[in-house]
Amino acid sequence: MLPLIDRSFTCASVKYMSNARSNTFPKGFTWGTATAAHQVEGGNWNNDWWDWEHRPNTVCKEPSGDTCDHYNLFPQDIEMLAKLGFDNYRFSVEWSRIEPEDGEFSQAELNHYRAVIDACRANNITPVVTLHHFTTPRWVAAMGGWTNDSTADLFARFSEKAAKSIGQDVGKWCTINEPNMVATIGYLLGEFPPGTKSRDARRKANDVFCRAHEKSRDAVKSVSNAPLGITLAMQEYTINIEDESHRGAAEALRNQAWDGLEDCFLEVAKGDDYFGVQTYTRERFDQNGRIKPGEDMRKTIMGYEFRPQALEACIRRAWDKTGNVPIIVTENGIATSDDNERIEYVHGALEGVLTCIADGIDIRGYTYWSLMDNFEWTYGYGPTFGLVACDWKTQKRTPRPSAHWLGNIAKSNTLAPRPA
Ligand code: BGC
């Protein structure tokens, strides 16, 4: 046997041993796509987002309406996902449907999600269930939402009820999707509900979300053995200075961003079964703070820098900061009108995943956001993230070439070259 070339290096707390990179993913690596209830189901009128979309003077482009009618069309959507070659489906259950008023649980809605899980299992798809993906019942919002300590307890009560009623065949749990986005965009920037603009409110919301994750984790774990984690919106943050003397200031601002957006969640995830990394782009910092992507830079429909390499950087940070909790990429994707560009993006991101795996990082799966074009929050229906196009008038689904390309990678568990 040839000796391995030791390219080991130390990055923060962990020592990586670099092996030659293979194009094949580890045995048992999972391949999925993700959606969220409010973005695909339609008619979720009983949560804070529906209220927000219909208010004048918000930055929302349009209301969500029926969106993809996935509430009714889930059987065919899950069958389509399986036929494409994927083995798991990450979706969220809508708290405001299951608990429309304080302490009143709807058996009919629990049965609905039970049917979604059954449809996954019938198609050999592992259901990955998110308990909170951005939307909060109106009655919880009216009680102070995520700056009220008792919301963590209410969320734990809901989590336990959901896990008890529908948990038997759940493959994995995600307690909260990107709490950092709700806290920052909703409580600091005022662009998501509740539209607050306050540093203190953001800090408090981060804290309540962390407690909610811990309490929900305990509640779910008391009734289900399925692996559980939290997911975080992460971005690659790089320093971009012309004069070395500005490095200290730029790094301080970058660290401040990490502190407000990521660090408490990476800390609270220690001891979870997995950590969900969700990455779309990078942001650059100079001595004055964030720099917008330059005019000459390649950008996505969201206005983000086209940066597939960001995923690798975020995986490394999550692995280090959580003290080596196994990673699942629970979201990664691109809004583009050019499907070749989608393939290029995912191919680049997966190369980074393989490099991390060669370096000894335990990565267990990749999930593309999103299965189909859907309601992109304040941006409305403009950004097309889907592997599958959705005609919202006829509800016709049309898989794009990228859906077949990624589905085939899923089937072979090997990164194929990009089509010429
Ligand atoms: C969210 C999704 C969103 C996606 C694309 C993530 O931040 O979890 O709900 O649609 O990014 O912007």
Short mmCIF file of C-alpha atoms and ligand atoms in Angstrom, two decimals:
data_model
loop_
_atom_site.label_atom_id
_atom_site.label_comp_id
_atom_site.label_asym_id
_atom_site.label_seq_id
_atom_site.Cartn_x
_atom_site.Cartn_y
_atom_site.Cartn_z
CA MET A 1 0.00 0.00 0.00
CA LEU A 2 1.32 3.42 -0.88
CA PRO A 3 1.76 5.67 2.14
CA LEU A 4 -0.87 8.42 2.39
CA ILE A 5 0.57 11.83 1.82
CA ASP A 6 0.02 13.54 5.14
CA ARG A 7 -1.59 16.87 4.34
CA SER A 8 -2.95 17.17 7.86
CA PHE A 9 -3.56 20.64 9.18
CA THR A 10 -5.17 22.18 12.19
CA CYS A 11 -8.22 24.34 11.74
CA ALA A 12 -9.59 25.85 14.94
CA SER A 13 -10.22 22.92 17.26
CA VAL A 14 -10.01 19.98 14.91
CA LYS A 15 -7.24 18.17 13.13
CA TYR A 16 -8.05 17.04 9.62
CA MET A 17 -6.33 14.12 7.93
CA SER A 18 -6.60 14.63 4.25
CA ASN A 19 -7.06 11.59 2.02
CA ALA A 20 -7.23 11.56 -1.74
CA ARG A 21 -10.63 12.85 -2.81
CA SER A 22 -12.96 10.29 -4.30
CA ASN A 23 -15.97 11.07 -6.48
CA THR A 24 -18.04 8.56 -4.58
CA PHE A 25 -19.92 9.55 -1.45
CA PRO A 26 -19.80 7.36 1.66
CA LYS A 27 -22.16 4.40 1.92
CA GLY A 28 -25.45 5.51 3.43
CA PHE A 29 -25.04 9.15 2.30
CA THR A 30 -28.57 10.48 1.83
CA TRP A 31 -29.95 12.54 -1.06
CA GLY A 32 -33.00 14.68 -0.75
CA THR A 33 -34.83 17.85 -1.56
CA ALA A 34 -36.53 20.25 0.83
CA THR A 35 -39.69 22.33 1.01
CA ALA A 36 -41.48 24.27 3.77
CA ALA A 37 -45.20 24.20 4.51
CA HIS A 38 -45.92 27.87 3.95
CA GLN A 39 -43.93 27.96 0.73
CA VAL A 40 -45.67 25.03 -0.96
CA GLU A 41 -48.90 24.00 0.75
CA GLY A 42 -51.17 26.96 0.04
CA GLY A 43 -53.83 28.55 2.21
CA ASN A 44 -51.82 28.81 5.42
CA TRP A 45 -53.87 31.79 6.60
CA ASN A 46 -53.54 31.18 10.34
CA ASN A 47 -49.88 32.15 10.78
CA ASP A 48 -47.91 35.37 11.15
CA TRP A 49 -46.58 35.21 7.59
CA TRP A 50 -50.02 35.24 5.94
CA ASP A 51 -50.84 38.26 8.05
CA TRP A 52 -47.54 39.90 7.10
CA GLU A 53 -47.98 39.27 3.34
CA HIS A 54 -51.34 41.00 3.43
CA ARG A 55 -50.27 44.09 5.32
CA PRO A 56 -49.61 47.32 3.49
CA ASN A 57 -46.12 48.79 3.86
CA THR A 58 -44.12 45.59 4.16
CA VAL A 59 -41.43 44.66 1.65
CA CYS A 60 -43.47 41.60 0.57
CA LYS A 61 -43.90 41.44 -3.17
CA GLU A 62 -47.09 39.36 -3.20
CA PRO A 63 -49.13 37.01 -1.01
CA SER A 64 -48.56 33.25 -0.97
CA GLY A 65 -52.13 32.25 -1.90
CA ASP A 66 -52.46 28.65 -3.11
CA THR A 67 -48.76 28.43 -3.99
CA CYS A 68 -48.04 24.86 -5.25
CA ASP A 69 -51.14 23.32 -3.63
CA HIS A 70 -48.82 20.72 -2.17
CA TYR A 71 -51.33 20.31 0.65
CA ASN A 72 -53.46 18.38 -1.85
CA LEU A 73 -50.87 17.31 -4.40
CA PHE A 74 -48.30 15.81 -2.02
CA PRO A 75 -48.93 12.19 -3.17
CA GLN A 76 -47.88 12.96 -6.75
CA ASP A 77 -45.04 15.25 -5.63
CA ILE A 78 -43.53 12.56 -3.41
CA GLU A 79 -43.91 9.94 -6.13
CA MET A 80 -42.14 12.28 -8.55
CA LEU A 81 -39.30 12.81 -6.07
CA ALA A 82 -38.83 9.06 -5.70
CA LYS A 83 -38.91 8.47 -9.45
CA LEU A 84 -36.21 11.08 -9.91
CA GLY A 85 -33.92 9.01 -7.68
CA PHE A 86 -33.92 10.77 -4.30
CA ASP A 87 -34.19 8.88 -1.03
CA ASN A 88 -35.40 11.51 1.40
CA TYR A 89 -37.79 14.41 1.59
CA ARG A 90 -37.39 17.27 4.06
CA PHE A 91 -40.69 19.07 4.66
CA SER A 92 -42.22 21.02 7.50
CA VAL A 93 -45.41 20.58 9.44
CA GLU A 94 -47.40 23.76 9.95
CA TRP A 95 -47.82 24.56 13.63
CA SER A 96 -50.77 26.89 12.95
CA ARG A 97 -52.71 24.06 11.29
CA ILE A 98 -51.97 21.49 13.99
CA GLU A 99 -52.58 23.88 16.91
CA PRO A 100 -54.86 26.58 15.51
CA GLU A 101 -55.50 28.05 18.97
CA ASP A 102 -53.66 27.77 22.27
CA GLY A 103 -53.90 24.14 23.39
CA GLU A 104 -56.45 23.11 20.71
CA PHE A 105 -54.97 20.42 18.52
CA SER A 106 -56.49 19.36 15.23
CA GLN A 107 -56.61 15.60 14.75
CA ALA A 108 -57.57 16.15 11.11
CA GLU A 109 -54.35 18.06 10.44
CA LEU A 110 -52.26 15.52 12.34
CA ASN A 111 -53.85 12.87 10.11
CA HIS A 112 -52.90 14.94 7.09
CA TYR A 113 -49.21 14.94 8.03
CA ARG A 114 -49.44 11.26 8.95
CA ALA A 115 -50.61 10.72 5.34
CA VAL A 116 -47.63 12.71 4.01
CA ILE A 117 -45.27 10.49 6.04
CA ASP A 118 -47.08 7.37 4.81
CA ALA A 119 -46.74 8.57 1.21
CA CYS A 120 -42.99 8.97 1.75
CA ARG A 121 -42.64 5.49 3.19
CA ALA A 122 -44.77 3.98 0.39
CA ASN A 123 -42.28 5.47 -2.08
CA ASN A 124 -39.16 4.42 -0.12
CA ILE A 125 -38.51 8.00 0.81
CA THR A 126 -37.28 8.81 4.31
CA PRO A 127 -39.35 11.66 5.82
CA VAL A 128 -37.26 14.40 7.42
CA VAL A 129 -39.71 16.50 9.43
CA THR A 130 -39.09 20.13 10.37
CA LEU A 131 -41.24 21.36 13.24
CA HIS A 132 -40.80 25.10 12.64
CA HIS A 133 -39.92 26.67 9.31
CA PHE A 134 -40.30 30.46 9.64
CA THR A 135 -44.06 30.55 10.35
CA THR A 136 -45.62 30.98 13.79
CA PRO A 137 -49.33 30.64 14.65
CA ARG A 138 -51.12 33.98 14.91
CA TRP A 139 -52.06 33.29 18.53
CA VAL A 140 -48.38 32.73 19.46
CA ALA A 141 -47.36 35.90 17.63
CA ALA A 142 -50.07 37.81 19.49
CA MET A 143 -48.54 36.66 22.78
CA GLY A 144 -45.18 38.19 21.90
CA GLY A 145 -43.78 35.57 19.54
CA TRP A 146 -40.10 34.77 19.77
CA THR A 147 -39.22 37.44 22.31
CA ASN A 148 -41.55 35.85 24.86
CA ASP A 149 -39.83 33.17 26.98
CA SER A 150 -43.01 31.11 27.17
CA THR A 151 -42.92 30.56 23.38
CA ALA A 152 -40.15 28.02 23.97
CA ASP A 153 -42.50 26.03 26.23
CA LEU A 154 -45.40 26.33 23.81
CA PHE A 155 -43.18 25.10 21.00
CA ALA A 156 -42.01 22.15 23.12
CA ARG A 157 -45.63 21.23 23.90
CA PHE A 158 -46.46 21.33 20.18
CA SER A 159 -43.32 19.31 19.34
CA GLU A 160 -44.25 16.58 21.78
CA LYS A 161 -47.80 16.39 20.51
CA ALA A 162 -46.62 16.17 16.90
CA ALA A 163 -43.93 13.60 17.68
CA LYS A 164 -46.37 11.44 19.65
CA SER A 165 -49.05 11.56 16.99
CA ILE A 166 -47.08 11.27 13.77
CA GLY A 167 -43.57 10.38 14.84
CA GLN A 168 -43.52 6.60 14.44
CA ASP A 169 -42.21 6.61 10.87
CA VAL A 170 -40.28 9.87 10.86
CA GLY A 171 -36.70 9.34 9.70
CA LYS A 172 -35.17 12.49 11.17
CA TRP A 173 -36.37 15.54 13.03
CA CYS A 174 -35.34 19.11 12.57
CA THR A 175 -36.63 21.22 15.46
CA ILE A 176 -36.24 24.71 13.96
CA ASN A 177 -35.24 25.86 10.50
CA GLU A 178 -32.82 28.78 10.45
CA PRO A 179 -33.87 30.45 13.71
CA ASN A 180 -31.12 32.97 12.97
CA MET A 181 -33.02 34.22 9.91
CA VAL A 182 -36.27 34.69 11.82
CA ALA A 183 -34.42 36.47 14.64
CA THR A 184 -32.32 38.69 12.40
CA ILE A 185 -34.67 39.48 9.53
CA GLY A 186 -37.78 39.62 11.74
CA TYR A 187 -36.45 41.27 14.90
CA LEU A 188 -33.41 43.28 13.78
CA LEU A 189 -34.05 44.23 10.14
CA GLY A 190 -37.84 44.34 10.35
CA GLU A 191 -38.42 42.65 7.00
CA PHE A 192 -39.98 39.40 8.26
CA PRO A 193 -42.75 39.35 10.85
CA PRO A 194 -43.07 40.85 13.40
CA GLY A 195 -41.20 43.71 11.66
CA THR A 196 -39.21 44.76 14.73
CA LYS A 197 -35.95 46.68 14.36
CA SER A 198 -34.00 46.30 17.57
CA ARG A 199 -30.68 44.76 18.55
CA ASP A 200 -32.07 43.79 21.94
CA ALA A 201 -35.06 42.08 20.37
CA ARG A 202 -32.79 40.10 18.06
CA ARG A 203 -30.64 39.01 21.00
CA LYS A 204 -33.71 37.97 22.95
CA ALA A 205 -35.18 36.09 19.97
CA ASN A 206 -31.88 34.22 19.49
CA ASP A 207 -32.02 33.22 23.13
CA VAL A 208 -35.65 32.11 23.08
CA PHE A 209 -34.98 30.07 19.92
CA CYS A 210 -32.03 28.35 21.61
CA ARG A 211 -34.17 27.45 24.61
CA ALA A 212 -36.96 26.33 22.26
CA HIS A 213 -34.55 24.01 20.48
CA GLU A 214 -33.41 22.44 23.76
CA LYS A 215 -36.94 22.01 25.06
CA SER A 216 -38.25 20.69 21.77
CA ARG A 217 -35.32 18.27 21.55
CA ASP A 218 -36.11 16.89 25.02
CA ALA A 219 -39.80 16.65 24.22
CA VAL A 220 -39.29 14.84 20.91
CA LYS A 221 -36.61 12.57 22.34
CA SER A 222 -39.00 11.51 25.10
CA VAL A 223 -41.24 9.88 22.47
CA SER A 224 -39.10 9.20 19.38
CA ASN A 225 -35.75 7.58 18.68
CA ALA A 226 -35.22 9.26 15.31
CA PRO A 227 -32.09 11.44 14.98
CA LEU A 228 -32.70 15.11 15.69
CA GLY A 229 -30.93 18.37 14.89
CA ILE A 230 -31.38 22.05 14.14
CA THR A 231 -30.59 23.81 10.85
CA LEU A 232 -28.82 27.14 10.42
CA ALA A 233 -28.49 29.66 7.61
CA MET A 234 -24.74 30.00 7.18
CA GLN A 235 -22.71 32.03 4.75
CA GLU A 236 -19.08 32.04 3.91
CA TYR A 237 -17.65 35.27 5.33
CA THR A 238 -14.40 36.46 3.81
CA ILE A 239 -12.25 39.50 4.41
CA ASN A 240 -11.77 41.81 1.46
CA ILE A 241 -9.43 44.70 2.21
CA GLU A 242 -7.06 46.71 0.07
CA ASP A 243 -4.84 47.76 2.93
CA GLU A 244 -3.54 45.22 5.48
CA SER A 245 -3.87 47.78 8.24
CA HIS A 246 -7.66 47.38 7.95
CA ARG A 247 -7.64 43.65 8.64
CA GLY A 248 -8.30 43.98 12.39
CA ALA A 249 -11.35 46.19 11.89
CA ALA A 250 -12.74 43.99 9.11
CA GLU A 251 -12.27 40.84 11.15
CA ALA A 252 -13.92 42.41 14.17
CA LEU A 253 -17.01 43.20 12.10
CA ARG A 254 -17.04 39.73 10.58
CA ASN A 255 -16.80 38.21 14.07
CA GLN A 256 -19.64 40.43 15.22
CA ALA A 257 -21.76 39.05 12.38
CA TRP A 258 -20.90 35.49 13.35
CA ASP A 259 -21.73 36.29 16.94
CA GLY A 260 -25.21 37.62 16.16
CA LEU A 261 -26.07 35.14 13.45
CA GLU A 262 -24.46 31.81 14.14
CA ASP A 263 -22.47 31.24 17.29
CA CYS A 264 -25.14 30.64 19.92
CA PHE A 265 -26.86 28.13 17.63
CA LEU A 266 -23.63 26.26 16.89
CA GLU A 267 -23.13 26.07 20.64
CA VAL A 268 -26.64 24.83 21.46
CA ALA A 269 -26.32 22.11 18.79
CA LYS A 270 -23.48 20.40 20.63
CA GLY A 271 -24.74 16.97 21.55
CA ASP A 272 -27.41 16.85 18.79
CA ASP A 273 -27.47 13.86 16.45
CA TYR A 274 -26.66 15.97 13.42
CA PHE A 275 -26.25 19.61 12.45
CA GLY A 276 -28.03 21.01 9.38
CA VAL A 277 -25.89 23.35 7.28
CA GLN A 278 -27.81 25.61 4.88
CA THR A 279 -25.75 27.78 2.58
CA TYR A 280 -26.36 29.80 -0.55
CA THR A 281 -23.56 32.32 -0.91
CA ARG A 282 -20.78 34.30 0.70
CA GLU A 283 -20.48 37.81 2.06
CA ARG A 284 -17.32 39.89 2.10
CA PHE A 285 -16.26 42.27 4.83
CA ASP A 286 -14.01 45.28 4.79
CA GLN A 287 -13.20 47.73 7.60
CA ASN A 288 -16.67 49.29 7.28
CA GLY A 289 -18.69 46.08 7.31
CA ARG A 290 -20.39 44.03 4.61
CA ILE A 291 -19.62 44.81 0.97
CA LYS A 292 -22.36 44.24 -1.57
CA PRO A 293 -21.48 41.91 -4.48
CA GLY A 294 -19.77 44.08 -7.10
CA GLU A 295 -21.47 45.09 -10.38
CA ASP A 296 -19.08 42.86 -12.28
CA MET A 297 -19.73 39.78 -10.13
CA ARG A 298 -21.84 36.87 -11.26
CA LYS A 299 -25.10 36.89 -9.26
CA THR A 300 -28.20 34.77 -8.75
CA ILE A 301 -31.82 35.97 -9.03
CA MET A 302 -31.68 36.69 -5.28
CA GLY A 303 -28.83 39.13 -5.93
CA TYR A 304 -26.40 36.78 -4.14
CA GLU A 305 -22.89 36.21 -5.40
CA PHE A 306 -22.70 32.96 -7.41
CA ARG A 307 -20.48 31.07 -5.00
CA PRO A 308 -20.83 27.28 -4.82
CA GLN A 309 -17.60 27.14 -2.78
CA ALA A 310 -19.44 28.75 0.15
CA LEU A 311 -20.83 25.39 1.19
CA GLU A 312 -17.43 23.88 1.91
CA ALA A 313 -16.42 26.86 4.07
CA CYS A 314 -19.63 26.66 6.09
CA ILE A 315 -19.42 22.91 6.60
CA ARG A 316 -15.89 23.34 7.98
CA ARG A 317 -17.02 26.07 10.36
CA ALA A 318 -20.04 24.10 11.59
CA TRP A 319 -17.92 20.98 12.14
CA ASP A 320 -15.35 22.92 14.15
CA LYS A 321 -17.70 25.07 16.19
CA THR A 322 -20.11 22.28 17.14
CA GLY A 323 -17.20 20.11 18.25
CA ASN A 324 -17.70 17.66 15.40
CA VAL A 325 -21.42 17.00 15.33
CA PRO A 326 -22.14 15.01 12.12
CA ILE A 327 -23.23 17.30 9.31
CA ILE A 328 -26.16 17.05 6.94
CA VAL A 329 -26.48 19.67 4.21
CA THR A 330 -30.15 20.34 4.81
CA GLU A 331 -30.37 23.13 2.21
CA ASN A 332 -28.22 24.31 -0.66
CA GLY A 333 -29.35 25.63 -3.99
CA ILE A 334 -29.67 28.50 -6.41
CA ALA A 335 -32.41 30.70 -7.83
CA THR A 336 -31.67 30.92 -11.52
CA SER A 337 -33.53 30.97 -14.81
CA ASP A 338 -30.68 29.02 -16.42
CA ASP A 339 -30.87 25.36 -15.45
CA ASN A 340 -27.30 24.71 -16.66
CA GLU A 341 -26.19 27.23 -14.11
CA ARG A 342 -28.05 25.25 -11.43
CA ILE A 343 -26.09 22.15 -12.41
CA GLU A 344 -22.85 24.09 -12.37
CA TYR A 345 -23.66 25.45 -8.91
CA VAL A 346 -24.61 22.10 -7.37
CA HIS A 347 -21.65 20.39 -9.00
CA GLY A 348 -19.30 22.95 -7.47
CA ALA A 349 -20.94 22.65 -4.07
CA LEU A 350 -20.74 18.85 -4.14
CA GLU A 351 -17.05 19.01 -5.00
CA GLY A 352 -16.61 20.92 -1.75
CA VAL A 353 -18.60 18.28 0.13
CA LEU A 354 -16.30 15.57 -1.24
CA THR A 355 -13.22 17.55 -0.23
CA CYS A 356 -14.54 17.89 3.32
CA ILE A 357 -15.30 14.16 3.44
CA ALA A 358 -11.74 13.41 2.29
CA ASP A 359 -10.55 15.61 5.13
CA GLY A 360 -12.37 13.43 7.63
CA ILE A 361 -15.51 15.51 8.20
CA ASP A 362 -18.53 13.33 8.87
CA ILE A 363 -21.10 14.50 6.30
CA ARG A 364 -24.16 12.31 5.99
CA GLY A 365 -26.31 13.82 3.29
CA TYR A 366 -27.10 16.55 0.78
CA THR A 367 -30.49 18.20 0.38
CA TYR A 368 -31.25 20.51 -2.53
CA TRP A 369 -33.47 23.54 -1.94
CA SER A 370 -35.98 23.16 -3.38
CA LEU A 371 -37.97 20.32 -4.89
CA MET A 372 -39.99 22.82 -6.91
CA ASP A 373 -40.31 26.54 -7.53
CA ASN A 374 -42.32 28.04 -4.70
CA PHE A 375 -43.18 31.08 -2.60
CA GLU A 376 -39.89 32.76 -1.73
CA TRP A 377 -41.05 34.83 1.27
CA THR A 378 -40.66 38.58 0.72
CA TYR A 379 -39.52 37.98 -2.87
CA GLY A 380 -42.79 36.24 -3.82
CA TYR A 381 -42.80 33.99 -6.87
CA GLY A 382 -39.85 35.54 -8.77
CA PRO A 383 -36.89 33.43 -7.65
CA THR A 384 -36.89 29.96 -9.19
CA PHE A 385 -34.98 27.57 -6.91
CA GLY A 386 -36.78 24.42 -8.07
CA LEU A 387 -35.41 21.28 -9.62
CA VAL A 388 -38.98 21.08 -10.86
CA ALA A 389 -40.80 23.98 -12.51
CA CYS A 390 -44.28 24.64 -11.21
CA ASP A 391 -47.03 26.31 -13.20
CA TRP A 392 -49.08 27.93 -10.44
CA LYS A 393 -52.17 28.32 -12.64
CA THR A 394 -52.44 24.70 -13.74
CA GLN A 395 -50.31 23.17 -10.95
CA LYS A 396 -48.41 21.25 -13.60
CA ARG A 397 -44.96 20.11 -12.48
CA THR A 398 -42.13 19.84 -15.02
CA PRO A 399 -38.83 18.38 -13.86
CA ARG A 400 -35.90 20.34 -15.22
CA PRO A 401 -32.76 18.62 -16.59
CA SER A 402 -31.06 19.41 -13.25
CA ALA A 403 -33.65 17.24 -11.48
CA HIS A 404 -32.67 14.24 -13.60
CA TRP A 405 -28.96 15.07 -13.32
CA LEU A 406 -29.04 15.28 -9.51
CA GLY A 407 -31.41 12.31 -9.23
CA ASN A 408 -28.91 10.19 -11.16
CA ILE A 409 -26.11 11.32 -8.86
CA ALA A 410 -28.33 10.29 -5.95
CA LYS A 411 -28.90 6.86 -7.49
CA SER A 412 -25.20 6.23 -8.17
CA ASN A 413 -23.99 8.02 -5.00
CA THR A 414 -21.20 9.40 -7.18
CA LEU A 415 -20.55 12.87 -8.50
CA ALA A 416 -20.80 12.61 -12.28
CA PRO A 417 -19.13 15.21 -14.50
CA ARG A 418 -21.30 18.11 -15.57
CA PRO A 419 -23.02 17.57 -18.92
CA ALA A 420 -21.01 19.22 -21.72
C1 BGC B 1 -34.96 29.01 3.83
C2 BGC B 1 -35.95 28.73 2.73
C3 BGC B 1 -35.72 29.69 1.58
C4 BGC B 1 -34.33 29.43 1.04
C5 BGC B 1 -33.97 30.24 -0.19
C6 BGC B 1 -33.58 29.32 3.32
O1 BGC B 1 -33.09 30.44 4.00
O2 BGC B 1 -34.96 27.97 4.76
O3 BGC B 1 -37.22 28.84 3.27
O4 BGC B 1 -36.69 29.57 0.59
O5 BGC B 1 -33.39 29.71 2.03
O6 BGC B 1 -33.89 31.60 0.08
#
